[in-house]
PDB file of C-alpha atoms and ligand atoms in Angstrom:
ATOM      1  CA  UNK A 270       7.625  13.790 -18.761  1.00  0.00           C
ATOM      2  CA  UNK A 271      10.884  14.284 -17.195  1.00  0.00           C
ATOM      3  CA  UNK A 272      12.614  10.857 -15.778  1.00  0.00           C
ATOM      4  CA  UNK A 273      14.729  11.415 -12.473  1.00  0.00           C
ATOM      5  CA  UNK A 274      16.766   8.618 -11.162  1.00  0.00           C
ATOM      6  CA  UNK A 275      19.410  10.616  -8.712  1.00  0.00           C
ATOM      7  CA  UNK A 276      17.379  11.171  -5.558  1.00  0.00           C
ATOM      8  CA  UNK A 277      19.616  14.141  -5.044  1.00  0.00           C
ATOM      9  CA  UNK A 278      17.883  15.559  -8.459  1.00  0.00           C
ATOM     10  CA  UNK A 279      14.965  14.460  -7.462  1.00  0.00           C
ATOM     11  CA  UNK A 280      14.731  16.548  -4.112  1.00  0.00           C
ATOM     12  CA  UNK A 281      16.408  19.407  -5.939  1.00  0.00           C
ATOM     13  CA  UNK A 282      13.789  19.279  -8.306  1.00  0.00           C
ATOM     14  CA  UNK A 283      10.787  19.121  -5.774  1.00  0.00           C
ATOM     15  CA  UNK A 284      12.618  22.116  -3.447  1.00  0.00           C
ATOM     16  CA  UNK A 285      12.508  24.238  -6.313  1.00  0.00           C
ATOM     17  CA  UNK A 286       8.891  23.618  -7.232  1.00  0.00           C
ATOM     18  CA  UNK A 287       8.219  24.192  -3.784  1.00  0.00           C
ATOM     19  CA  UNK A 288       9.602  27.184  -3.947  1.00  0.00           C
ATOM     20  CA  UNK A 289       7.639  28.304  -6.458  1.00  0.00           C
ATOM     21  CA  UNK A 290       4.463  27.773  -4.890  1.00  0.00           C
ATOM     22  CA  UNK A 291       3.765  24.713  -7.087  1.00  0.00           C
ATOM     23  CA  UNK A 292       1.698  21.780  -5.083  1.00  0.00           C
ATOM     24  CA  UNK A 293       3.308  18.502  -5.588  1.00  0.00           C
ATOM     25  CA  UNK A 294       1.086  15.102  -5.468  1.00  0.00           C
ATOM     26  CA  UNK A 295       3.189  11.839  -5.385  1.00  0.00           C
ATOM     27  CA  UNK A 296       2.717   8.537  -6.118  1.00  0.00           C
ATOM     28  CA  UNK A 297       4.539   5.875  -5.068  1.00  0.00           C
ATOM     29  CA  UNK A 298       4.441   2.313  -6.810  1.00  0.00           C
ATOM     30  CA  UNK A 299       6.521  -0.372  -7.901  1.00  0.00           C
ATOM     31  CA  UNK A 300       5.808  -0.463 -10.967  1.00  0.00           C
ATOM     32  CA  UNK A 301       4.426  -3.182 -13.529  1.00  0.00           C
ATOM     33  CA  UNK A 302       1.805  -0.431 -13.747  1.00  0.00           C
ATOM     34  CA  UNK A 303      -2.052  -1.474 -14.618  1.00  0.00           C
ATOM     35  CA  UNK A 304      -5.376   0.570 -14.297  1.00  0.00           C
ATOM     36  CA  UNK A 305      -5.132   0.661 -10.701  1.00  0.00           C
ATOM     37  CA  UNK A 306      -2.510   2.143 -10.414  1.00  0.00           C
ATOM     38  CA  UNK A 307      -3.246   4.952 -13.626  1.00  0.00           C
ATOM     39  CA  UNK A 308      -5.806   5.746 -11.521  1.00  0.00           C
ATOM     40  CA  UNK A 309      -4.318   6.916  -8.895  1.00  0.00           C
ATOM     41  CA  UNK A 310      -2.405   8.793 -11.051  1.00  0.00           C
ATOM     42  CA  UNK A 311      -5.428  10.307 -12.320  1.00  0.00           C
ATOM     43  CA  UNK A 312      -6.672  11.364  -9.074  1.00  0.00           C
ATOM     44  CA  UNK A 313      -3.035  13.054  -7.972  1.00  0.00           C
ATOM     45  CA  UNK A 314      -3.549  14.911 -10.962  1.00  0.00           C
ATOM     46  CA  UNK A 315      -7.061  16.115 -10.610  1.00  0.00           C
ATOM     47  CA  UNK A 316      -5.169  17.740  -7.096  1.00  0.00           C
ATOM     48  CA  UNK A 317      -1.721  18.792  -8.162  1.00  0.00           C
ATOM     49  CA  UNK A 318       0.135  21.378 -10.186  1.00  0.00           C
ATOM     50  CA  UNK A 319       2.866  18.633 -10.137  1.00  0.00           C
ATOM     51  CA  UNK A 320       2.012  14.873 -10.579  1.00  0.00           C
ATOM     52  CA  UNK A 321       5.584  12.390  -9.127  1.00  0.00           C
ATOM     53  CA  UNK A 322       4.926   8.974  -9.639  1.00  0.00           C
ATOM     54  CA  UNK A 323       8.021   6.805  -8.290  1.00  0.00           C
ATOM     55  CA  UNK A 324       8.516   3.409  -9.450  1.00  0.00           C
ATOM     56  CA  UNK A 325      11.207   1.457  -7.035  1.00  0.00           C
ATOM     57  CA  UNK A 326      10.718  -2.101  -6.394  1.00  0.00           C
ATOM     58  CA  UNK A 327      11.770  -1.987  -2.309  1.00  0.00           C
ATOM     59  CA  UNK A 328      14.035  -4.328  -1.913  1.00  0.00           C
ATOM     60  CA  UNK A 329      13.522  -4.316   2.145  1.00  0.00           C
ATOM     61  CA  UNK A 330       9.728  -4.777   1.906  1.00  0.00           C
ATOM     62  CA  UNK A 331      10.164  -8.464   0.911  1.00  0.00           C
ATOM     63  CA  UNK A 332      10.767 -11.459   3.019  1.00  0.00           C
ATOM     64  CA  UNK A 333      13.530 -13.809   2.067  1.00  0.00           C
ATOM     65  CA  UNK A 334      11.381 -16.308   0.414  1.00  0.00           C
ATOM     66  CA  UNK A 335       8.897 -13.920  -1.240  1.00  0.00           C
ATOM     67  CA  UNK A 336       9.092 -12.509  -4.844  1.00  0.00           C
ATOM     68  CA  UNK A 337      12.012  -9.550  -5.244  1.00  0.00           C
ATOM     69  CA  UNK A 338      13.793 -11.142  -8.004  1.00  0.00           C
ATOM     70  CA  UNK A 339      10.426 -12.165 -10.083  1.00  0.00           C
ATOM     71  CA  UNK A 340       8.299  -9.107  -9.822  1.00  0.00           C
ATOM     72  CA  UNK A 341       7.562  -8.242 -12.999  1.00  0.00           C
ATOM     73  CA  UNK A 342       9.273  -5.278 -14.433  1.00  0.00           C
ATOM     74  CA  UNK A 343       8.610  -3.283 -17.745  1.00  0.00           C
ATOM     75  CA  UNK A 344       9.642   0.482 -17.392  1.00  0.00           C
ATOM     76  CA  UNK A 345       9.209   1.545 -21.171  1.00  0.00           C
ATOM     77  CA  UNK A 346       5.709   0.305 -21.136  1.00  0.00           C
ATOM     78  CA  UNK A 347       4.940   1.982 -17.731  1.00  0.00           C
ATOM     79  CA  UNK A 348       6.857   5.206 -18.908  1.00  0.00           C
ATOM     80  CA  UNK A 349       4.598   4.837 -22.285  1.00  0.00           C
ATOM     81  CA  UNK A 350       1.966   4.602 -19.912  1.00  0.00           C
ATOM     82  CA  UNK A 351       2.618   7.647 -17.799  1.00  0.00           C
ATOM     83  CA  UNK A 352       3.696   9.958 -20.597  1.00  0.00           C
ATOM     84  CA  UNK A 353       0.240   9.535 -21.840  1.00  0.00           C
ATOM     85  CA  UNK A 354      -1.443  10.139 -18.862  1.00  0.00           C
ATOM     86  CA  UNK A 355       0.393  13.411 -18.618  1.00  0.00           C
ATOM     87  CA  UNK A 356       2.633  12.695 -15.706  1.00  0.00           C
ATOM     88  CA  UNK A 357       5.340  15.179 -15.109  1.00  0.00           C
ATOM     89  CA  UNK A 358       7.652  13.247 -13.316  1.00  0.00           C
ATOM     90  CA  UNK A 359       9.052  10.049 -12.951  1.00  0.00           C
ATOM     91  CA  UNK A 360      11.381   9.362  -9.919  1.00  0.00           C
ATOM     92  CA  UNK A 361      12.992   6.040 -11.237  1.00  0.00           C
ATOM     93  CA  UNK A 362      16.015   5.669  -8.245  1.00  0.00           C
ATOM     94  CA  UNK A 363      18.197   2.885  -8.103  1.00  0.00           C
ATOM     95  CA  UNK A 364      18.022   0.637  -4.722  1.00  0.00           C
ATOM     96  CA  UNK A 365      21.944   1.377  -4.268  1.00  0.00           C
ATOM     97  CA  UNK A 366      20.846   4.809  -4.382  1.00  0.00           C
ATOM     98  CA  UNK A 367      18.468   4.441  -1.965  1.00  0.00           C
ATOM     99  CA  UNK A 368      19.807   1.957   0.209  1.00  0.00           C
ATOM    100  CA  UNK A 369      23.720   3.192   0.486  1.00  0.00           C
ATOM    101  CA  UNK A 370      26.651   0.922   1.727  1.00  0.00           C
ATOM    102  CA  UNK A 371      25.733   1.697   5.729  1.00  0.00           C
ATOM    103  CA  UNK A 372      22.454   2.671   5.741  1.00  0.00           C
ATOM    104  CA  UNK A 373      21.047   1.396   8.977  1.00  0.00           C
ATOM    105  CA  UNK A 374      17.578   3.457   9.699  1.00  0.00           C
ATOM    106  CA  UNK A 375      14.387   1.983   9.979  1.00  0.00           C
ATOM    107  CA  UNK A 376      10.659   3.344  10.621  1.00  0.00           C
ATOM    108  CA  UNK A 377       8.507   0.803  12.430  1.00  0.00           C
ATOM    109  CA  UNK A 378       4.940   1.585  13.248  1.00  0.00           C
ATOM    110  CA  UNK A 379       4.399  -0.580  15.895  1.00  0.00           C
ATOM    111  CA  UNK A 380       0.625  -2.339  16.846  1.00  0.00           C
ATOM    112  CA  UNK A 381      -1.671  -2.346  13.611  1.00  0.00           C
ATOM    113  CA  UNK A 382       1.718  -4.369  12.033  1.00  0.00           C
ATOM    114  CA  UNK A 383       1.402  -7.152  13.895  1.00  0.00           C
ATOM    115  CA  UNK A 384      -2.070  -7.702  11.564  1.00  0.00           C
ATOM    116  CA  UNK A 385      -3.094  -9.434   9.227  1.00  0.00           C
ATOM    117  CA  UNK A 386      -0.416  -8.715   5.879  1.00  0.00           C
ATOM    118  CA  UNK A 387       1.724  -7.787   8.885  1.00  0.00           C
ATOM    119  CA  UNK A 388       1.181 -11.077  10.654  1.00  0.00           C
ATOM    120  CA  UNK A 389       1.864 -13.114   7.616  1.00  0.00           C
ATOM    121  CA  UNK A 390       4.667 -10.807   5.913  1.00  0.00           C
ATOM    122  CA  UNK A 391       7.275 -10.174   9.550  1.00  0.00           C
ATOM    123  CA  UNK A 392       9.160  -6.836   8.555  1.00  0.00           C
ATOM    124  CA  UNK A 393       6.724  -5.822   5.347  1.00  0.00           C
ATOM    125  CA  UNK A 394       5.452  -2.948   6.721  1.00  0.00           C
ATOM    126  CA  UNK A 395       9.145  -1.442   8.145  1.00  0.00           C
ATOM    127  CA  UNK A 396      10.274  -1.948   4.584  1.00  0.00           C
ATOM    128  CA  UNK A 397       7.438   0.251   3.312  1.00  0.00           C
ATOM    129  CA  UNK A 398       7.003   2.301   6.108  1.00  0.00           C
ATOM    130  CA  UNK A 399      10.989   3.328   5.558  1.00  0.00           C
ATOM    131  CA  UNK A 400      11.080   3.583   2.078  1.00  0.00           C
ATOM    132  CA  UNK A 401       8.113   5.961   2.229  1.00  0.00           C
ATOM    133  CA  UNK A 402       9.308   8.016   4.717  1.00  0.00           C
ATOM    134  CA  UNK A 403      11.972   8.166   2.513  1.00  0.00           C
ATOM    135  CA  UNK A 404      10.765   9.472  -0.574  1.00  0.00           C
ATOM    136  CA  UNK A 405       8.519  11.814   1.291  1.00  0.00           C
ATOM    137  CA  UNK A 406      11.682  13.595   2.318  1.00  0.00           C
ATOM    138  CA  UNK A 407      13.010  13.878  -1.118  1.00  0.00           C
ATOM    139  CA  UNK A 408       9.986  14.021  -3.105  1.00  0.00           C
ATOM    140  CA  UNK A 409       8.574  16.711  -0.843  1.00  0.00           C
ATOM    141  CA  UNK A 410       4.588  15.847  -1.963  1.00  0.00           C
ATOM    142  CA  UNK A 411       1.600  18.240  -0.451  1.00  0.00           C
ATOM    143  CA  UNK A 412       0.100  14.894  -0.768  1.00  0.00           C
ATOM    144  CA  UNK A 413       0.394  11.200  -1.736  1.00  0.00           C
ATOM    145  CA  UNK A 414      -2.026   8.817  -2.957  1.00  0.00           C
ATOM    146  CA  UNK A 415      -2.418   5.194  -2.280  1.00  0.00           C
ATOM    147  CA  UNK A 416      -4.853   2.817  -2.405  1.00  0.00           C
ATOM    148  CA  UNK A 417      -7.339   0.873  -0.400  1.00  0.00           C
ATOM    149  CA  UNK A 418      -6.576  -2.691  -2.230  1.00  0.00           C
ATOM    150  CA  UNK A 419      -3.412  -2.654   0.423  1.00  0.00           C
ATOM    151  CA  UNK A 420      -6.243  -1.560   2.946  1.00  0.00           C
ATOM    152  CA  UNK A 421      -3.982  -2.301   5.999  1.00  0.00           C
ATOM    153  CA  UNK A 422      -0.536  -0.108   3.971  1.00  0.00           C
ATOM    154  CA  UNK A 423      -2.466   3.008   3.630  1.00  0.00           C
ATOM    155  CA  UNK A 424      -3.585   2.139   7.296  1.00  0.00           C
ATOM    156  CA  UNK A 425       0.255   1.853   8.402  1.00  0.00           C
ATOM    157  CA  UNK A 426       1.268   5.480   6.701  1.00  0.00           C
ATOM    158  CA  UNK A 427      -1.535   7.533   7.945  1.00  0.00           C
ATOM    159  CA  UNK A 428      -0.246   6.551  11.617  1.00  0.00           C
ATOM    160  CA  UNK A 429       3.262   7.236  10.440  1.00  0.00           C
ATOM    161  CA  UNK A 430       2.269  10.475   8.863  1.00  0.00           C
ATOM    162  CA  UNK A 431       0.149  11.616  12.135  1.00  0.00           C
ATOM    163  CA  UNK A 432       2.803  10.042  14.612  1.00  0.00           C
ATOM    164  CA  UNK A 433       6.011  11.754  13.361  1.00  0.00           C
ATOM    165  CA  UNK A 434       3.872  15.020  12.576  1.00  0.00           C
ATOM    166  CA  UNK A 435       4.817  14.500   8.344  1.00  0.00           C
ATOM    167  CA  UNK A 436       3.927  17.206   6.285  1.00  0.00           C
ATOM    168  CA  UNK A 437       1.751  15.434   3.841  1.00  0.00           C
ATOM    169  CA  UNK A 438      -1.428  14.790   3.033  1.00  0.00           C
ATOM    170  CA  UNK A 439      -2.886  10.513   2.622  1.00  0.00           C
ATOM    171  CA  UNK A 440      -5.567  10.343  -0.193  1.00  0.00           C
ATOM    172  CA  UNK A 441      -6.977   7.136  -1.237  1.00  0.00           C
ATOM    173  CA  UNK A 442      -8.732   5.823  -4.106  1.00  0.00           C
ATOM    174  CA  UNK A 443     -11.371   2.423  -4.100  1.00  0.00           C
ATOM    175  CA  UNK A 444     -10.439  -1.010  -4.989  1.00  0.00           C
ATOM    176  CA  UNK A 445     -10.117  -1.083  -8.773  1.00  0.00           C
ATOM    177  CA  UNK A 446     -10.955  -4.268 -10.595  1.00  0.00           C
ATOM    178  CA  UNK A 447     -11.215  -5.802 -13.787  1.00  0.00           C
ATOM    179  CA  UNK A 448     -14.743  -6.730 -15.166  1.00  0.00           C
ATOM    180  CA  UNK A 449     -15.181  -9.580 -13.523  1.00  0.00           C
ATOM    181  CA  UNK A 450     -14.518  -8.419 -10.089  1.00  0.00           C
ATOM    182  CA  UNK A 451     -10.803  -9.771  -9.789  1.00  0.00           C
ATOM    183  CA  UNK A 452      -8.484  -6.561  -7.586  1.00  0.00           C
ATOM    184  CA  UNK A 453      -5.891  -5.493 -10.206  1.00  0.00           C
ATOM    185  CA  UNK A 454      -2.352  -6.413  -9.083  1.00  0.00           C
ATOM    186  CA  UNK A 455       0.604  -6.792 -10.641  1.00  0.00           C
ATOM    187  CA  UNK A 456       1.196  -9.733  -9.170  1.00  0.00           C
ATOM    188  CA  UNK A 457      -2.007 -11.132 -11.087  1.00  0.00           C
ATOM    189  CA  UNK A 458       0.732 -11.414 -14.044  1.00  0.00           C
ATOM    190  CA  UNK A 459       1.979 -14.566 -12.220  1.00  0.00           C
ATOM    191  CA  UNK A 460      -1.347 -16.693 -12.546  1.00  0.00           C
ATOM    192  CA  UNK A 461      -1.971 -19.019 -15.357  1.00  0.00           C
ATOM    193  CA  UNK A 462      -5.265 -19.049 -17.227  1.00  0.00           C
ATOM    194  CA  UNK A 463      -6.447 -21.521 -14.616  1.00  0.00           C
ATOM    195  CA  UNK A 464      -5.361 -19.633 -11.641  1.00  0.00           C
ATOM    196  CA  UNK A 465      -6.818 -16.846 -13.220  1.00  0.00           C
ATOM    197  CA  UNK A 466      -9.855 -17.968 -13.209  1.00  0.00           C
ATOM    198  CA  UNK A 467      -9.794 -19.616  -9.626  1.00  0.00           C
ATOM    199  CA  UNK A 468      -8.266 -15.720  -8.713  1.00  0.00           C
ATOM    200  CA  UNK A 469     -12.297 -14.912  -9.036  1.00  0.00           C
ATOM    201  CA  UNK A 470     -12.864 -16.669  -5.722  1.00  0.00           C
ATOM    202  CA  UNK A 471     -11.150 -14.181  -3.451  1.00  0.00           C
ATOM    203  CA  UNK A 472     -13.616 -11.363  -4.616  1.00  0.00           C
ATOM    204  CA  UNK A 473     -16.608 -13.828  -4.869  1.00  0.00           C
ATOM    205  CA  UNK A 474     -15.849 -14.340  -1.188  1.00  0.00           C
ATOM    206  CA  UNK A 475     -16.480 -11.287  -0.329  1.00  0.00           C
ATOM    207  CA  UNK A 476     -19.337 -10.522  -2.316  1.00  0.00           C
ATOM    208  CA  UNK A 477     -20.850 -13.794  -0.140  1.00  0.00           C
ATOM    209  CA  UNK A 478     -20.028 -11.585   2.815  1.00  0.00           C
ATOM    210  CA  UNK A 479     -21.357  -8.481   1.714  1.00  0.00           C
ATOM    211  CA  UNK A 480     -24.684 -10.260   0.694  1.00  0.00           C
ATOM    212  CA  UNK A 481     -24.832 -12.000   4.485  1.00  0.00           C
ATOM    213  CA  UNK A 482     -23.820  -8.803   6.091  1.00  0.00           C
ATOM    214  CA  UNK A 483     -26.531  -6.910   3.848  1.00  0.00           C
ATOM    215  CA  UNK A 484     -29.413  -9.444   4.814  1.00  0.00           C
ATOM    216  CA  UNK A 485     -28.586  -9.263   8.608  1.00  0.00           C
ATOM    217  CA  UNK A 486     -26.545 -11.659   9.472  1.00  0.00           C
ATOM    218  CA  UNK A 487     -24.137 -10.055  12.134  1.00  0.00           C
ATOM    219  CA  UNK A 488     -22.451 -12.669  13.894  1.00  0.00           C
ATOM    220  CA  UNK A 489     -18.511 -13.265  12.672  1.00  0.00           C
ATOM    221  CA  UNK A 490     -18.514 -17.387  12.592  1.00  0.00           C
ATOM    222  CA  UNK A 491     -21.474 -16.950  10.082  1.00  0.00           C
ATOM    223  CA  UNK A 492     -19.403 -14.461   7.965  1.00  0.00           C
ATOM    224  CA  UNK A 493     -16.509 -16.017   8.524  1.00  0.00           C
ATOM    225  CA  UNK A 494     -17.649 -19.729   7.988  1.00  0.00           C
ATOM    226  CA  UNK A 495     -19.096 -18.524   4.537  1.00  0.00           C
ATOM    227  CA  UNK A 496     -16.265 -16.959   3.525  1.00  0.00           C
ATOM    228  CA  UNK A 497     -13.996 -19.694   4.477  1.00  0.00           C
ATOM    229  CA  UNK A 498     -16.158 -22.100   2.012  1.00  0.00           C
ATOM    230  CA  UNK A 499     -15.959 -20.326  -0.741  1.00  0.00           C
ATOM    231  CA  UNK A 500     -12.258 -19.849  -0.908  1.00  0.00           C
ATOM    232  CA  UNK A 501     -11.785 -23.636  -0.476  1.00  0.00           C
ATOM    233  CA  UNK A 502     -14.529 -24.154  -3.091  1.00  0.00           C
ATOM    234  CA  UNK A 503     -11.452 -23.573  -5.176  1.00  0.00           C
ATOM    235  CA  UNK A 504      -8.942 -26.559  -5.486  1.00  0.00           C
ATOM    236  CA  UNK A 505      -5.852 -24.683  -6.047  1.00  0.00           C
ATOM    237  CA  UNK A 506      -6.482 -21.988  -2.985  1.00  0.00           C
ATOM    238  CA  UNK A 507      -5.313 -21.911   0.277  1.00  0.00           C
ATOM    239  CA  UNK A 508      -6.193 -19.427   2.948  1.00  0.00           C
ATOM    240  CA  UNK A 509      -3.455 -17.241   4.519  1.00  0.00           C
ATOM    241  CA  UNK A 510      -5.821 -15.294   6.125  1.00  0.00           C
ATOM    242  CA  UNK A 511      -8.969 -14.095   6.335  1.00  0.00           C
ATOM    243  CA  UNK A 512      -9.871 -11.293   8.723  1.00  0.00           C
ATOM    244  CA  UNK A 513     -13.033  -9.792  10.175  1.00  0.00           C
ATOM    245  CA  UNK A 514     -11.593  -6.347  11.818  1.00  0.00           C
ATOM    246  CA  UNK A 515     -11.594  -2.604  12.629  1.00  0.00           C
ATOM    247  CA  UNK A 516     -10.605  -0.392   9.731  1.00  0.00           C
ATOM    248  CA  UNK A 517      -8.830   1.687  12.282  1.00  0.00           C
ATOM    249  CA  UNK A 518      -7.278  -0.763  15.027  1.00  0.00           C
ATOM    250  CA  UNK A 519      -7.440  -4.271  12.579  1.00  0.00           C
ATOM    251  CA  UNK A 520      -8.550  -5.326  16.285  1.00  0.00           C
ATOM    252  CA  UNK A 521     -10.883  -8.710  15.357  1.00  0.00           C
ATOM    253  CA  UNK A 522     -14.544  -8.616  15.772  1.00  0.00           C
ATOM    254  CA  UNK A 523     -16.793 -10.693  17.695  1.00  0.00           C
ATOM    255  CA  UNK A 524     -20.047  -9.040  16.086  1.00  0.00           C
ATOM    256  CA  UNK A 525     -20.156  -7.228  12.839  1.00  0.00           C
ATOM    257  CA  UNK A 526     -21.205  -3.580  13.881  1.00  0.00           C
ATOM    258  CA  UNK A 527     -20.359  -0.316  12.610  1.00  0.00           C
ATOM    259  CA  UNK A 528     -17.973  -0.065   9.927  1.00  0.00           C
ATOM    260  CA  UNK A 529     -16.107  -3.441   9.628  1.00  0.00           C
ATOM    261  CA  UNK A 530     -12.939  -4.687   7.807  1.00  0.00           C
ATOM    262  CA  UNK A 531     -13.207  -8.471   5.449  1.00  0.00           C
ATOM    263  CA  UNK A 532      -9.923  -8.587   4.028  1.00  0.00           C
ATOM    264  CA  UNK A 533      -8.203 -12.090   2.614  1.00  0.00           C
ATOM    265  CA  UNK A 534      -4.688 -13.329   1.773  1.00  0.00           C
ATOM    266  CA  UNK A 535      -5.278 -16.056  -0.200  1.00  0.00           C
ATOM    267  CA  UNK A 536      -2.670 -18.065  -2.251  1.00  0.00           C
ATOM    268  CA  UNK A 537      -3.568 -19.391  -5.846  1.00  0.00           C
ATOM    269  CA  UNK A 538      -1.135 -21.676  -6.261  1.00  0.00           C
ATOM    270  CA  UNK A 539       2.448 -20.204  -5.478  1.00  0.00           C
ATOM    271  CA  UNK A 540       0.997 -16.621  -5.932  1.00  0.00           C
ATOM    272  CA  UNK A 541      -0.542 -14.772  -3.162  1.00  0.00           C
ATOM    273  CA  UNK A 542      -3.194 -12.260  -3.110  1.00  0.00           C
ATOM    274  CA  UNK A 543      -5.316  -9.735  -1.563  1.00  0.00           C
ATOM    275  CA  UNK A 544      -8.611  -8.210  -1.141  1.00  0.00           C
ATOM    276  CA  UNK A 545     -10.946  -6.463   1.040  1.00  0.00           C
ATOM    277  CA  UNK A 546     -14.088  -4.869   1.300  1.00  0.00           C
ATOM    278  CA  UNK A 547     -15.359  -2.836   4.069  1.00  0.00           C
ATOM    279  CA  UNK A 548     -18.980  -3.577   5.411  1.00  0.00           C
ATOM    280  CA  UNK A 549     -21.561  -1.874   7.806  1.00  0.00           C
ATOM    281  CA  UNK A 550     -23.004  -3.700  10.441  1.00  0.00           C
ATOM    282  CA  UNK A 551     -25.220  -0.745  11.622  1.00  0.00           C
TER     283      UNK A 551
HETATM  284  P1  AMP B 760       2.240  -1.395  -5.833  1.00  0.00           P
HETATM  285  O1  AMP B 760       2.868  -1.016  -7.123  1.00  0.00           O
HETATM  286  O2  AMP B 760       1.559  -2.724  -5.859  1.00  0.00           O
HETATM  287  O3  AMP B 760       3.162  -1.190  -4.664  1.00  0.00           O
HETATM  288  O4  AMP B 760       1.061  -0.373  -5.599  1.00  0.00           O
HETATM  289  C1  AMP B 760       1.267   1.022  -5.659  1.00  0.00           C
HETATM  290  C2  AMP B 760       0.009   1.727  -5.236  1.00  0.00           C
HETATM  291  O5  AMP B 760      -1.062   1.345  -6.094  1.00  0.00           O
HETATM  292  C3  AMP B 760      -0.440   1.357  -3.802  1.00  0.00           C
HETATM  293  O6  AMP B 760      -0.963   2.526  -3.185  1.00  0.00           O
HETATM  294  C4  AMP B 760      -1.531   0.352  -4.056  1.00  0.00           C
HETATM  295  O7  AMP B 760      -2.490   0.304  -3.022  1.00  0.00           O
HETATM  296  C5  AMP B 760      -2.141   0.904  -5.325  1.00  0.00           C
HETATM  297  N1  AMP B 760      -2.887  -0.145  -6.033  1.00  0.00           N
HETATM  298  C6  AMP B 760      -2.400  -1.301  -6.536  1.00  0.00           C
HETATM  299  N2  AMP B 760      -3.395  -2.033  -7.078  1.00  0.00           N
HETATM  300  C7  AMP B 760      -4.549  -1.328  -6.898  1.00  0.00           C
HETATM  301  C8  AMP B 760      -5.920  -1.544  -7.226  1.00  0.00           C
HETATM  302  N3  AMP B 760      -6.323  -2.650  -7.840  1.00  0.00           N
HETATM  303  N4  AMP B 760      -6.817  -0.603  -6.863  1.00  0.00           N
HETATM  304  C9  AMP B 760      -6.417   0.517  -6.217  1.00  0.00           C
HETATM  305  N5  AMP B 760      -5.140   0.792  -5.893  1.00  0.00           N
HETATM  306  C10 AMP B 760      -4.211  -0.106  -6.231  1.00  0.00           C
END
């Protein structure tokens, strides 16, 4: 595995493969790499001659208050990780690199970001939106995989892919969990062994709404109401939100018909996370 840290080398690198008729797949992450994120390593490589996994944590994705300076970092056990998954690159840039004395260009996909994670996090999605744009130009992928535990993100690039008429192909892999049903996250690092365990409640939750949705009941306070419970059945939990929406628009819905969006921001203690599922209502 060859480690690239000049984005300059980096887009060398990728016109050259190009070039040679090679198919690059990309993945971008910020590292602090678990399962979830191997596997959609895994699934770029089952596609590419080339597999590019980035790891940047983007410093413009993050609100003032949120966690840039503690998210967990560990390079040499993510590089362990992706040497052994037979990765061929890793695009490890600096954010003074990527974010030059004057840089002053953002890409803001207007609508679906005033949403739920886009609701609660104001300029989240610019932040991603521009950093991916980014490394699309210098990574130069065929395609890019992300994944539907940041339902709403993948959401946010396919319209910035299809609106400014990108090059590259969005593939997505499931939700992937440990055992017991919590969404892998990085961030799940921050919990103690409590929180941990009170973590469980966001994809209980949903389970409660799949079951409700799966026996008939269609109506959104129902859902909604059940959902709401189960969260606060947990003492350290506190709702940040919890929406019933279209995959597509994140538009809310009155009635649960067709395929519909439950997806929850819920903070265990300090540390907030999500989840979703996606139901049909028929
Ligand atoms: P992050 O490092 O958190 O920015 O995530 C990088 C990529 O991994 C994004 O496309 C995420 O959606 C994806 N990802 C993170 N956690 C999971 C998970 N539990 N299941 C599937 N994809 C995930």
């Amino acid at each position: 595995m060859k480690t690239i840290t000049s984005p300059a080398k980096m887009a060398s690198v990728s016109e050259a493969l190009r070039a040679s008729g090679k198919k690059i797949g990309f993945v971008p992450t910020m590292g602090a790499l678990h399962e979830g994120h191997l596997a959609l390593v895994k699934e770029a490589g089952k596609h590419a001659d080339t597999v590019v996994v980035s790891i940047f944590v983007n410093p413009i994705q993050f609100g003032p208050k949120e966690d840039l300076k503690k998210y967990p970092r560990n390079l040499k056990k993510d590089s362990a990780l992706l040497k052994k998954l037979g990765t061929d690159i890793l695009f490890y840039p600096s954010a003074k690199d990527i974010y030059p004395e004057g840089f002053n260009s953002f890409v803001e996909v207007k609508g679906i970001t005033d949403k739920l994670c886009g609701a609660s996090r104001p300029g989240h999605f610019i932040g991603v939106a521009t950093v991916v744009s980014k490394f699309f130009n210098i990574v130069k992928p065929r395609f890019a995989v992300f994944g539907l535990k940041d339902f709403q993100q993948q959401a946010v690039i396919r319209r910035m892919v299809k609106d400014l008429n990108m090059d590259v192909e969005i593939k997505t892999i499931p939700v992937f969990r440990e055992k017991d049903g919590l969404a892998m996250s990085s961030r799940n690092a921050y919990l103690s062994k409590e929180e941990r365990k009170a973590a469980l409640v966001l994809s209980r939750s949903l389970a409660v709404a799949r079951e409700l949705v799966r026996k008939g009941t269609r109506k959104r306070s129902a859902v909604l109401g059940a959902v709401k419970r189960t969260i606060l059945s947990e003492k350290t939990a506190s709702i940040d939100y919890i929406s019933i929406s279209d995959p597509e628009t994140f538009a809310e819905k009155p009635v649960i018909k067709g395929p519909t969006l439950i997806a929850l921001a819920v903070f265990i203690g300090k540390t907030r996370l999500i989840d979703n599922t996606v139901v049909n209502g028929g």
